[in-house]
Coordinates of C-alpha atoms and ligand atoms in Angstrom, one line a residue:
M1 CA 87.7 -59.8 65.0
K2 CA 87.3 -56.1 64.6
E3 CA 89.8 -56.1 61.8
M4 CA 87.4 -58.2 59.9
T5 CA 84.3 -56.0 60.3
L6 CA 86.3 -53.0 59.1
V7 CA 87.5 -54.3 55.9
S8 CA 85.4 -52.2 53.6
S9 CA 86.7 -48.8 54.8
L10 CA 90.2 -49.9 55.5
Q11 CA 90.5 -51.4 52.0
R12 CA 89.2 -48.3 50.4
Y13 CA 91.6 -46.1 52.3
R14 CA 94.5 -48.4 51.5
C15 CA 93.5 -48.4 47.9
W16 CA 93.5 -44.6 47.7
K17 CA 96.7 -44.3 49.6
E18 CA 98.5 -46.7 47.2
K19 CA 96.9 -45.3 44.0
Q20 CA 97.0 -41.6 44.9
P21 CA 99.9 -40.9 47.3
M22 CA 99.8 -37.3 46.3
V23 CA 96.1 -37.0 47.2
W24 CA 96.6 -38.8 50.5
N25 CA 99.4 -36.6 51.5
T26 CA 97.8 -33.3 50.5
I27 CA 97.0 -30.7 53.0
I28 CA 94.7 -28.1 51.7
K29 CA 95.7 -24.8 53.3
S30 CA 92.9 -22.8 54.6
R31 CA 92.1 -19.7 52.7
R32 CA 93.5 -16.5 54.1
D33 CA 91.8 -14.2 51.7
W34 CA 88.5 -14.3 53.5
S35 CA 85.8 -11.9 52.4
I36 CA 84.1 -12.9 55.6
I37 CA 86.1 -13.9 58.6
P38 CA 85.1 -17.4 59.8
H39 CA 83.4 -17.5 63.2
L40 CA 85.9 -20.1 64.2
H41 CA 89.1 -18.5 63.0
D42 CA 91.4 -19.5 65.9
Y43 CA 90.6 -23.1 66.9
G44 CA 92.7 -23.1 70.1
Q45 CA 91.3 -19.8 71.3
A46 CA 87.8 -20.8 70.4
R47 CA 88.0 -24.0 72.4
A48 CA 89.5 -22.3 75.4
A49 CA 86.9 -19.5 75.5
F50 CA 83.9 -21.8 74.8
S51 CA 81.2 -22.7 77.3
W52 CA 77.7 -24.1 76.6
D53 CA 76.3 -21.4 78.9
K54 CA 77.7 -18.8 76.6
A55 CA 76.3 -20.6 73.6
R56 CA 72.9 -20.7 75.3
R57 CA 73.1 -16.9 75.7
E58 CA 73.0 -16.5 71.9
L59 CA 69.4 -17.7 72.0
E60 CA 66.5 -15.8 73.4
G61 CA 64.4 -18.2 75.4
L62 CA 60.6 -18.0 75.6
P63 CA 59.2 -14.6 76.7
G64 CA 58.8 -14.2 80.4
G65 CA 61.5 -16.8 81.2
Q66 CA 59.2 -19.6 80.2
G67 CA 62.0 -21.9 79.1
L68 CA 63.5 -22.8 75.7
N69 CA 61.6 -24.0 72.7
I70 CA 63.2 -24.9 69.4
A71 CA 60.4 -23.4 67.3
H72 CA 60.6 -20.1 69.1
E73 CA 64.3 -19.8 68.5
A74 CA 64.0 -21.0 64.8
V75 CA 60.9 -18.9 63.8
D76 CA 59.1 -16.7 66.3
R77 CA 61.9 -14.7 67.6
H78 CA 63.0 -13.7 64.1
A79 CA 59.4 -13.2 62.9
A80 CA 58.9 -10.7 65.7
G81 CA 62.2 -8.7 64.9
P82 CA 63.9 -7.2 61.9
L83 CA 64.0 -10.5 60.1
G84 CA 60.2 -10.8 59.9
D85 CA 60.2 -10.2 56.2
H86 CA 63.5 -11.9 55.5
L87 CA 63.3 -15.1 53.4
A88 CA 63.6 -18.1 55.7
M89 CA 63.0 -20.8 53.2
R90 CA 62.7 -21.1 49.4
W91 CA 61.1 -24.2 48.2
L92 CA 61.9 -25.5 44.7
G93 CA 59.4 -28.0 43.5
K94 CA 60.3 -30.9 41.2
T95 CA 58.5 -29.4 38.3
G96 CA 59.7 -25.9 38.6
K97 CA 57.3 -24.4 41.1
V98 CA 58.9 -22.0 43.6
Q99 CA 57.4 -21.0 47.0
D100 CA 58.9 -18.5 49.3
Y101 CA 58.4 -18.3 53.0
T102 CA 59.5 -15.3 55.1
F103 CA 60.1 -15.8 58.9
G104 CA 56.7 -14.0 59.3
R105 CA 54.9 -16.4 57.0
L106 CA 56.5 -19.4 58.7
R107 CA 55.3 -18.1 62.0
E108 CA 51.7 -18.0 60.8
L109 CA 51.8 -21.4 59.2
T110 CA 53.4 -23.1 62.1
N111 CA 51.0 -21.5 64.5
R112 CA 48.2 -22.9 62.4
F113 CA 49.7 -26.4 62.5
A114 CA 50.1 -26.1 66.3
N115 CA 46.5 -25.2 66.5
V116 CA 45.5 -28.1 64.3
L117 CA 47.2 -30.4 66.8
R118 CA 45.6 -28.7 69.7
G119 CA 42.2 -29.0 68.0
L120 CA 42.8 -32.8 67.6
G121 CA 43.6 -33.2 71.2
V122 CA 47.3 -33.8 70.6
T123 CA 49.3 -32.6 73.6
T124 CA 52.7 -32.3 75.1
G125 CA 54.9 -35.3 74.5
D126 CA 52.5 -36.9 71.9
R127 CA 54.4 -38.2 68.9
V128 CA 53.7 -36.5 65.5
Y129 CA 55.4 -38.4 62.6
V130 CA 55.9 -37.0 59.1
L131 CA 56.4 -39.3 56.2
A132 CA 57.1 -37.2 53.1
G133 CA 59.7 -35.9 50.7
R134 CA 60.9 -32.4 50.8
I135 CA 57.6 -30.6 50.7
P136 CA 56.6 -27.5 52.6
P137 CA 54.0 -29.2 54.9
L138 CA 56.9 -31.3 56.3
Y139 CA 58.7 -28.2 57.6
I140 CA 55.5 -26.6 58.8
A141 CA 54.5 -29.7 60.6
A142 CA 57.9 -30.1 62.2
L143 CA 58.0 -26.6 63.6
G144 CA 54.2 -26.6 64.5
T145 CA 54.7 -29.8 66.4
L146 CA 57.6 -28.3 68.4
K147 CA 55.4 -25.3 69.2
N148 CA 52.7 -27.6 70.6
R149 CA 55.5 -29.3 72.6
S150 CA 54.7 -32.5 70.9
V151 CA 57.5 -34.7 69.6
F152 CA 58.5 -34.5 65.9
C153 CA 59.6 -37.8 64.3
P154 CA 60.5 -37.9 60.6
L155 CA 60.5 -41.1 58.5
F156 CA 62.4 -41.9 55.3
S157 CA 59.8 -42.0 52.5
A158 CA 62.1 -44.4 50.6
F159 CA 61.6 -47.0 53.3
G160 CA 59.1 -49.8 52.7
P161 CA 56.0 -50.6 54.7
E162 CA 57.8 -52.9 57.1
P163 CA 60.4 -50.4 58.4
I164 CA 57.9 -47.6 58.4
C165 CA 55.3 -49.4 60.4
A166 CA 57.8 -50.8 62.8
R167 CA 58.9 -47.2 63.6
L168 CA 55.3 -46.0 63.9
A169 CA 54.6 -48.8 66.3
I170 CA 57.7 -48.4 68.5
G171 CA 57.2 -44.7 69.0
Q172 CA 53.4 -45.1 69.4
A173 CA 52.7 -42.4 66.8
K174 CA 49.5 -40.5 67.5
V175 CA 49.6 -38.4 64.4
L176 CA 51.0 -39.1 60.9
V177 CA 51.4 -36.4 58.3
T178 CA 51.9 -37.8 54.9
T179 CA 50.8 -37.9 51.3
E180 CA 47.9 -40.0 49.9
S181 CA 50.3 -42.1 47.8
L182 CA 52.7 -42.9 50.6
Y183 CA 49.9 -43.7 52.9
Q184 CA 48.2 -46.0 50.6
R185 CA 51.4 -47.8 49.6
K186 CA 53.2 -48.0 53.0
V187 CA 50.8 -47.6 55.9
A188 CA 47.2 -48.3 55.1
G189 CA 47.7 -52.1 55.0
S190 CA 49.0 -52.0 58.6
R191 CA 46.7 -49.4 60.1
S192 CA 44.8 -51.9 62.1
S193 CA 48.0 -52.9 63.9
L194 CA 48.7 -49.3 64.9
P195 CA 46.1 -48.6 67.6
H196 CA 47.9 -45.5 68.8
L197 CA 47.7 -43.8 65.4
E198 CA 44.6 -41.6 65.9
H199 CA 45.1 -39.1 63.2
V200 CA 46.4 -39.4 59.6
L201 CA 46.6 -36.0 57.9
L202 CA 47.1 -36.2 54.1
V203 CA 48.6 -33.5 52.1
G204 CA 48.3 -33.0 48.3
D205 CA 46.2 -31.0 45.9
D206 CA 44.1 -34.0 44.6
Y207 CA 43.4 -35.5 47.9
K208 CA 39.7 -36.1 49.0
S209 CA 39.4 -37.4 52.5
A210 CA 36.2 -39.2 51.7
D211 CA 38.2 -41.5 49.3
V212 CA 40.6 -42.6 51.9
P213 CA 39.0 -44.0 55.0
G214 CA 40.6 -43.0 58.4
T215 CA 42.3 -39.9 57.1
Q216 CA 41.8 -36.1 57.3
D217 CA 42.6 -33.3 55.0
Y218 CA 45.7 -31.4 56.1
R219 CA 44.8 -28.4 53.9
R220 CA 41.3 -28.0 55.2
L221 CA 42.5 -28.3 58.8
M222 CA 45.2 -25.7 58.2
E223 CA 42.7 -23.3 56.6
D224 CA 40.3 -23.6 59.5
A225 CA 43.0 -23.1 62.2
S226 CA 43.9 -19.8 63.8
E227 CA 47.2 -18.2 62.9
K228 CA 47.7 -17.1 66.4
F229 CA 49.4 -19.4 68.9
T230 CA 51.3 -18.9 72.1
I231 CA 54.0 -21.5 72.9
G232 CA 53.4 -22.8 76.3
P233 CA 56.2 -23.1 79.0
T234 CA 58.9 -25.5 77.7
D235 CA 61.4 -27.1 79.9
P236 CA 64.7 -27.3 78.0
E237 CA 64.7 -31.0 78.9
D238 CA 61.2 -31.6 77.4
V239 CA 61.4 -34.2 74.6
A240 CA 61.3 -32.6 71.2
L241 CA 62.6 -35.0 68.6
L242 CA 62.6 -38.7 68.0
H243 CA 65.0 -40.0 65.3
F244 CA 65.3 -43.6 64.5
T245 CA 68.6 -45.3 63.9
S246 CA 69.7 -48.9 63.4
G247 CA 71.8 -51.2 65.5
T248 CA 73.4 -54.6 64.7
T249 CA 70.6 -56.5 66.5
G250 CA 67.1 -55.9 67.6
T251 CA 64.5 -53.4 66.5
P252 CA 65.3 -49.9 65.3
K253 CA 66.3 -47.5 68.1
G254 CA 64.5 -44.2 68.7
A255 CA 67.0 -41.6 69.8
V256 CA 65.3 -39.1 72.0
H257 CA 66.4 -35.4 71.8
V258 CA 65.1 -32.5 73.9
H259 CA 64.5 -28.8 73.2
N260 CA 67.9 -27.8 74.7
A261 CA 69.4 -29.4 71.6
V262 CA 68.7 -26.2 69.8
V263 CA 71.8 -24.7 71.6
A264 CA 74.0 -27.2 69.8
H265 CA 72.1 -26.9 66.5
H266 CA 72.6 -23.1 66.6
I267 CA 76.2 -23.0 67.6
T268 CA 77.4 -25.7 65.3
G269 CA 75.7 -24.0 62.4
K270 CA 77.9 -21.0 63.3
L271 CA 81.1 -22.7 64.1
A272 CA 81.1 -25.8 61.8
L273 CA 79.1 -24.6 58.9
D274 CA 80.2 -21.0 59.3
F275 CA 76.7 -19.4 58.9
H276 CA 76.8 -15.7 58.5
K277 CA 74.0 -13.1 58.1
D278 CA 72.7 -13.1 54.5
D279 CA 74.0 -16.6 53.8
I280 CA 72.0 -18.8 51.4
F281 CA 72.3 -22.3 52.7
W282 CA 71.4 -25.6 51.0
C283 CA 71.3 -28.8 52.9
T284 CA 70.6 -31.7 50.5
A285 CA 69.9 -34.3 53.2
D286 CA 66.8 -36.5 53.1
P287 CA 64.3 -35.2 55.7
G288 CA 64.0 -38.6 57.2
W289 CA 67.6 -38.4 58.4
V290 CA 68.7 -36.5 61.5
T291 CA 70.7 -34.1 59.3
G292 CA 67.4 -33.2 57.6
T293 CA 66.1 -31.9 60.8
S294 CA 69.1 -30.5 62.7
Y295 CA 70.6 -28.7 59.6
G296 CA 67.8 -29.0 57.0
I297 CA 65.3 -27.2 59.4
I298 CA 66.6 -25.9 62.7
A299 CA 70.2 -24.5 62.5
P300 CA 69.7 -22.2 59.5
L301 CA 66.5 -20.8 60.9
T302 CA 67.9 -20.2 64.4
N303 CA 70.8 -18.4 62.6
G304 CA 68.3 -16.3 60.7
I305 CA 69.6 -17.2 57.2
T306 CA 67.8 -18.4 54.1
S307 CA 67.5 -22.2 53.4
I308 CA 66.9 -23.7 50.0
V309 CA 64.8 -26.7 50.0
D310 CA 64.8 -28.8 46.8
E311 CA 62.1 -31.4 46.3
G312 CA 64.0 -33.0 43.4
D313 CA 66.2 -36.0 43.5
F314 CA 69.9 -35.9 42.8
D315 CA 70.8 -34.8 39.3
A316 CA 74.2 -33.1 38.8
E317 CA 73.0 -30.5 36.3
R318 CA 69.9 -29.7 38.4
W319 CA 72.1 -29.3 41.5
Y320 CA 74.6 -27.0 39.7
G321 CA 71.7 -25.0 38.4
I322 CA 70.4 -24.6 41.9
L323 CA 73.8 -23.5 43.3
Q324 CA 74.1 -21.0 40.5
D325 CA 70.5 -19.6 40.3
Q326 CA 69.9 -19.5 44.0
K327 CA 73.4 -18.1 44.7
V328 CA 74.0 -20.7 47.4
S329 CA 76.8 -19.6 49.7
V330 CA 77.0 -22.5 52.1
W331 CA 76.3 -26.0 50.9
Y332 CA 76.0 -29.2 53.0
T333 CA 75.9 -32.4 51.2
A334 CA 77.0 -36.0 51.5
P335 CA 79.8 -38.2 50.0
T336 CA 77.6 -40.4 47.9
A337 CA 76.2 -37.4 46.1
L338 CA 79.7 -36.0 45.7
R339 CA 81.0 -39.2 44.2
M340 CA 78.1 -39.1 41.7
M341 CA 79.1 -35.5 40.8
M342 CA 82.7 -36.6 40.3
K343 CA 81.4 -39.2 37.8
A344 CA 79.6 -36.4 35.9
G345 CA 83.0 -34.7 35.5
T346 CA 84.6 -31.4 36.1
D347 CA 83.7 -29.9 32.7
L348 CA 80.0 -29.9 33.6
V349 CA 80.6 -27.9 36.9
R350 CA 82.6 -25.3 35.0
K351 CA 79.6 -24.4 32.8
Y352 CA 78.0 -22.8 35.9
N353 CA 78.7 -19.6 37.7
L354 CA 79.2 -20.7 41.3
S355 CA 80.9 -17.6 42.5
A356 CA 78.5 -17.2 45.4
L357 CA 79.7 -20.5 47.0
R358 CA 82.0 -19.8 49.9
F359 CA 81.8 -22.9 52.1
L360 CA 81.3 -26.6 51.2
A361 CA 80.7 -29.3 53.8
S362 CA 80.0 -33.0 53.8
V363 CA 78.7 -35.5 56.3
G364 CA 77.4 -39.0 56.8
E365 CA 80.1 -41.3 55.5
P366 CA 83.8 -41.2 55.1
L367 CA 84.7 -38.5 52.6
N368 CA 87.5 -40.0 50.5
P369 CA 90.5 -37.7 50.0
E370 CA 90.0 -37.7 46.2
A371 CA 86.6 -36.1 46.7
V372 CA 88.0 -33.3 48.9
V373 CA 90.7 -32.6 46.3
W374 CA 88.1 -32.9 43.4
G375 CA 86.0 -30.3 45.2
Q376 CA 89.0 -27.9 45.2
Q377 CA 89.5 -28.5 41.5
A378 CA 85.9 -28.3 40.5
F379 CA 84.6 -25.6 42.8
G380 CA 87.8 -23.8 43.7
R381 CA 87.0 -24.8 47.3
P382 CA 87.5 -28.0 49.2
F383 CA 84.8 -30.0 50.9
H384 CA 84.9 -29.8 54.7
D385 CA 84.1 -33.2 56.2
N386 CA 82.4 -33.4 59.5
W387 CA 81.3 -36.2 61.7
W388 CA 78.3 -36.8 63.9
Q389 CA 75.4 -39.3 64.3
T390 CA 71.8 -39.6 65.2
E391 CA 72.7 -39.9 68.8
T392 CA 74.8 -36.8 69.0
G393 CA 72.1 -34.6 67.5
G394 CA 74.6 -32.2 66.0
I395 CA 78.0 -31.9 64.5
M396 CA 80.8 -33.1 66.9
I397 CA 84.0 -33.2 64.8
A398 CA 84.7 -30.9 61.8
N399 CA 87.1 -29.4 59.4
Y400 CA 86.5 -25.7 60.0
A401 CA 86.6 -22.9 57.5
A402 CA 89.8 -21.5 58.9
M403 CA 91.6 -24.8 59.4
D404 CA 93.9 -26.6 57.0
I405 CA 92.1 -29.6 55.7
R406 CA 93.7 -33.0 55.7
P407 CA 91.7 -34.8 53.0
G408 CA 90.3 -38.0 54.5
S409 CA 90.2 -36.7 58.0
M410 CA 86.9 -35.9 59.8
G411 CA 88.6 -32.9 61.4
R412 CA 88.9 -31.9 65.1
P413 CA 86.3 -31.8 67.9
L414 CA 84.1 -28.8 68.2
P415 CA 84.6 -26.3 71.0
G416 CA 82.7 -27.8 73.9
I417 CA 83.2 -31.4 72.7
D418 CA 85.7 -33.7 74.4
A419 CA 86.5 -36.6 72.1
A420 CA 88.9 -39.5 72.8
I421 CA 90.1 -42.7 71.2
V422 CA 89.5 -45.5 73.8
R423 CA 89.8 -49.2 74.1
K424 CA 87.6 -51.2 76.3
T425 CA 89.3 -52.9 79.2
Q426 CA 88.3 -56.3 80.7
G427 CA 85.3 -56.1 83.0
D428 CA 84.4 -52.9 84.9
G429 CA 87.6 -52.7 86.8
G430 CA 89.7 -51.1 84.1
I431 CA 91.2 -47.7 83.9
D432 CA 88.4 -45.1 84.0
G433 CA 85.9 -47.8 84.8
G434 CA 86.0 -50.0 81.7
V435 CA 87.7 -48.0 79.1
E436 CA 91.3 -46.8 78.7
V437 CA 92.0 -43.6 76.8
I438 CA 94.6 -44.2 74.1
Q439 CA 97.0 -41.3 74.3
E440 CA 99.5 -42.3 71.5
P441 CA 98.8 -40.9 68.1
D442 CA 97.7 -43.1 65.1
V443 CA 96.5 -45.9 67.3
Q444 CA 93.1 -47.3 66.4
G445 CA 90.4 -47.5 69.1
E446 CA 86.7 -46.6 69.5
L447 CA 85.7 -43.0 69.2
A448 CA 84.2 -41.8 72.5
L449 CA 82.7 -38.5 73.6
R450 CA 82.4 -37.1 77.1
P451 CA 78.6 -36.6 77.6
G452 CA 77.3 -33.1 78.4
W453 CA 76.6 -31.3 75.2
P454 CA 73.0 -30.1 74.8
S455 CA 72.0 -32.2 71.7
M456 CA 73.2 -35.5 73.2
F457 CA 70.4 -38.1 73.0
R458 CA 68.6 -38.5 76.4
A459 CA 67.3 -42.1 75.8
Y460 CA 66.5 -44.7 73.3
W461 CA 62.7 -44.7 73.3
N462 CA 61.5 -47.1 75.9
E463 CA 64.8 -49.0 75.9
P464 CA 66.8 -47.9 79.0
E465 CA 69.0 -51.0 78.9
R466 CA 70.2 -50.3 75.4
Y467 CA 70.8 -46.7 76.2
K468 CA 72.8 -47.6 79.3
Q469 CA 75.1 -49.9 77.3
C470 CA 76.3 -46.9 75.2
F471 CA 78.0 -45.4 78.3
V472 CA 81.2 -46.8 79.7
G473 CA 83.7 -45.3 82.0
G474 CA 82.2 -41.8 81.8
F475 CA 82.2 -41.9 78.0
Y476 CA 79.5 -42.2 75.3
L477 CA 80.9 -44.9 72.9
T478 CA 80.0 -44.0 69.4
G479 CA 80.3 -47.5 67.8
D480 CA 82.9 -46.0 65.3
L481 CA 86.6 -46.9 65.2
A482 CA 88.9 -44.1 64.5
K483 CA 92.5 -42.8 65.0
R484 CA 93.8 -39.5 66.1
D485 CA 97.0 -38.1 64.5
K486 CA 99.6 -36.2 66.4
D487 CA 98.0 -32.8 65.6
G488 CA 94.6 -33.9 66.9
Y489 CA 92.9 -34.6 63.6
L490 CA 90.6 -37.6 63.8
W491 CA 90.5 -40.3 61.1
F492 CA 87.6 -42.6 60.6
V493 CA 88.4 -46.3 60.3
G494 CA 85.1 -48.1 60.2
R495 CA 82.2 -49.3 62.3
A496 CA 82.9 -51.4 65.4
D497 CA 79.7 -53.3 64.7
D498 CA 77.9 -54.8 61.7
V499 CA 75.7 -51.9 60.7
I500 CA 75.8 -51.0 57.1
K501 CA 76.2 -47.5 55.5
T502 CA 74.7 -47.4 52.1
S503 CA 74.3 -44.1 50.3
G504 CA 74.3 -42.4 53.6
H505 CA 71.6 -44.6 55.2
L506 CA 72.4 -46.6 58.3
I507 CA 70.9 -50.1 57.9
G508 CA 70.6 -52.7 60.6
P509 CA 71.3 -56.2 59.1
F510 CA 68.9 -57.7 61.5
E511 CA 66.0 -55.8 60.1
V512 CA 66.8 -57.1 56.6
E513 CA 67.4 -60.7 57.8
S514 CA 64.1 -60.7 59.7
V515 CA 62.2 -60.0 56.5
L516 CA 64.1 -62.5 54.4
I517 CA 63.5 -65.3 56.7
E518 CA 59.7 -64.7 56.4
H519 CA 59.9 -65.9 52.9
K520 CA 58.7 -69.5 52.7
A521 CA 61.9 -70.7 50.8
V522 CA 64.4 -69.2 53.3
A523 CA 65.9 -71.1 56.2
E524 CA 68.5 -68.6 57.3
A525 CA 69.8 -65.1 56.2
G526 CA 72.9 -63.2 56.9
V527 CA 73.4 -59.6 55.8
I528 CA 76.5 -57.6 55.2
G529 CA 77.7 -54.4 53.7
K530 CA 79.6 -55.0 50.5
P531 CA 82.0 -52.3 49.4
D532 CA 80.8 -50.1 46.6
P533 CA 82.6 -47.3 44.8
V534 CA 79.6 -44.9 44.8
A535 CA 77.3 -45.9 47.7
M536 CA 80.2 -46.9 50.0
E537 CA 78.5 -50.2 50.8
V538 CA 75.5 -52.0 49.3
V539 CA 73.4 -54.4 51.2
K540 CA 74.2 -58.0 50.3
A541 CA 72.3 -61.0 51.7
F542 CA 73.5 -64.6 52.0
V543 CA 70.6 -67.1 52.2
S544 CA 70.3 -70.8 52.9
L545 CA 67.1 -72.5 51.6
R546 CA 64.6 -74.8 53.2
D547 CA 64.4 -78.4 52.0
G548 CA 62.6 -78.6 48.8
Y549 CA 63.8 -75.3 47.3
E550 CA 66.4 -75.0 44.6
P551 CA 68.8 -72.0 44.4
T552 CA 67.7 -70.9 41.0
P553 CA 68.0 -67.4 39.4
A554 CA 64.2 -67.2 39.4
L555 CA 64.1 -67.7 43.2
Q556 CA 66.9 -65.1 43.6
R557 CA 64.8 -62.6 41.6
E558 CA 61.7 -63.5 43.6
L559 CA 63.6 -62.9 46.9
L560 CA 65.0 -59.6 45.7
G561 CA 61.5 -58.5 44.8
F562 CA 60.0 -59.7 48.1
A563 CA 62.5 -57.8 50.1
R564 CA 62.1 -54.7 48.0
A565 CA 58.4 -54.7 48.4
R566 CA 58.6 -55.1 52.2
L567 CA 61.7 -53.1 53.0
G568 CA 61.8 -50.4 50.2
T569 CA 64.7 -49.9 47.8
V570 CA 67.0 -48.3 50.2
V571 CA 66.9 -51.1 52.8
A572 CA 66.5 -54.2 50.6
P573 CA 69.5 -56.2 49.5
K574 CA 70.9 -55.4 46.1
E575 CA 72.4 -58.8 45.9
I576 CA 71.4 -62.2 47.2
E577 CA 73.8 -65.2 47.2
F578 CA 72.7 -68.7 48.0
L579 CA 74.8 -70.8 50.4
P580 CA 74.1 -74.4 51.5
T581 CA 74.5 -73.3 55.2
L582 CA 75.6 -70.1 56.8
P583 CA 78.6 -69.9 59.2
K584 CA 77.3 -69.8 62.8
T585 CA 78.7 -69.7 66.3
R586 CA 78.1 -72.7 68.5
S587 CA 75.3 -70.8 70.1
G588 CA 73.6 -70.4 66.7
K589 CA 74.4 -66.8 65.9
I590 CA 75.2 -66.1 62.2
M591 CA 78.8 -64.9 61.8
R592 CA 78.4 -61.9 59.6
R593 CA 82.0 -61.0 59.9
L594 CA 82.9 -64.4 58.4
L595 CA 80.5 -63.9 55.5
K596 CA 82.1 -60.5 55.0
A597 CA 85.7 -61.8 55.1
R598 CA 84.9 -64.5 52.7
E599 CA 83.1 -62.1 50.3
L600 CA 86.3 -59.9 50.4
G601 CA 88.8 -62.7 50.2
L602 CA 90.3 -61.7 53.6
P603 CA 91.6 -63.9 56.3
E604 CA 88.8 -65.4 58.5
G605 CA 90.4 -64.4 61.8
D606 CA 89.5 -66.2 64.9
T607 CA 87.0 -68.9 64.1
S608 CA 87.2 -70.8 67.4
T609 CA 83.5 -70.2 68.1
L610 CA 82.5 -71.4 64.6
E611 CA 80.2 -74.3 64.5
S612 CA 81.2 -77.1 62.1
E613 CA 79.9 -76.1 58.6
S614 CA 79.8 -79.6 57.2
Ligands
LIG1 P1 73.6 -41.7 61.3 O1 73.3 -41.9 62.7 O2 72.7 -42.3 60.4 O3 73.8 -40.2 61.0 O4 75.0 -42.4 61.0 C1 76.1 -42.1 61.8 C2 77.3 -42.8 61.4 O5 77.6 -42.4 60.1 C3 78.5 -42.6 62.2 O6 78.5 -43.4 63.4 C4 79.6 -43.0 61.2 O7 79.7 -44.4 61.2 C5 79.0 -42.5 59.9 N1 79.5 -41.1 59.7 C6 78.9 -40.0 59.8 N2 79.7 -38.9 59.4 C7 80.9 -39.5 59.0 C8 82.1 -39.0 58.5 N3 82.3 -37.7 58.3 N4 83.1 -39.9 58.2 C9 82.9 -41.2 58.4 N5 81.7 -41.7 58.9 C10 80.8 -40.9 59.2

């Protein structure tokens, strides 16, 4: 059965392997001509010497032993020291505007936002959501929220009203910071069903609160707030961040992270992204994704380096221009973007002076070997793939600056991270209480991690049962299938469940199906990820119709539009196919794996639970 759910990734890998044996077998030797010695220059020694206590000692802690607060480590401790006037963040607006923020200035602004929250009666543990593109208030609100010991929760602005309101409701958002346009299009219509949402703060130059009932002016509140704020005692286990992710079934899951996560953000910035003093770092992640917080905000700041924040969308020429003009030295991006750059060709890259670039990394989806090798050809440096997920809070597995890269591999576990390939055993009585560790190399199993790193999620918001199910036999099971080769490099095989990765976004099929079946013509819906050369997968829906409806192209267009309006372009299906009935188990569950196998022309595997389709 698992074979079937994996087809997209496996097929793609086989295809590369057959078409490009040279690429597949390449090992990119790590550079030995370092101008800067990588922090992790001896993997074995670094693992042996590592402890999380030592990593914690790289941070300062709140004055007077009052605990550990992410915003103090990211902003205040630098603002108060020699980095006070150092550039912490340079914002590049879509239309050419540039705004610079030193650590000192960030301290003032985030203090103001913390005071705004305090003034509104928002306290420890209250959830403050931000729904915005990459604009300065997002960063200020995130860090100010952490200073107030409230919980920061970012949302994807490309999501439609349905997924956004579901996430606001699940986490019982008390505050939402957003723009007038996003609010009007995605939240206002459901405001009455969000009783916990007490304060909506709108940012934007043209905004007038009188025009938008139930909202307040972010800028006015910020102007009126004091720029002095003292962070209160923060227990490292106090909840700091809430990041939504998707599962195969049920509602979206809110992964809960605590202030102690900053230890992992900081050290992985050093070890996996190789941050050094004076680096200029650019993380291109969407702020709605966990990467946008852990590495788009926290890790570069705690390491005292400069972050570039670009408001614009992907455009190969714009991106190369930024790399050149901002003298970016460390660049963290994602495979979908990389594949789009590859399409634009190598000649374009060569027009730019990218001599400042010294380290390139990628995350979020499998990075195909061709892209790694292309990076080497185009930039003179390979991309270093790394792996992690919303639940892990920070990078767990990586190709390091000093390590030879095997294109297509995710790399090796970080110091402090114990990763294994496991298979579940029958019942609870198996080896290690329900899982068996696979020792032989090159054997597929589920990627599992020994809990205990600081940025591990502490809960799914209000869903203890779902959280508990992630842990078996002393391991956290990641839901990914992988192999380990004889040298300890890990190779991603595919998901063990039906979640879909499209352009880096993790989409739960259930969320899409639930919306489709709300359309009056739809009887049943089954949603799969269909392989795509650029986005990795695209969302495809199979739909059977109620009596009285005909499967016409007009209805198909109507359903696509209906889904897009409700779910947003990222989540909505790109394709809809009508079927007379959908394959179901005898208990009535739609068999997505069969839909997928049929879509891809693959063997259907075990169909013993299939209900008769006639
Ligand atoms: P998210 O929680 O949205 O960040 O998605 C996490 C999932 O993305 C993982 O469980 C993997 O399925 C996938 N993923 C992340 N990084 C990689 C990678 N380097 N290679 C392959 N898959 C990845």
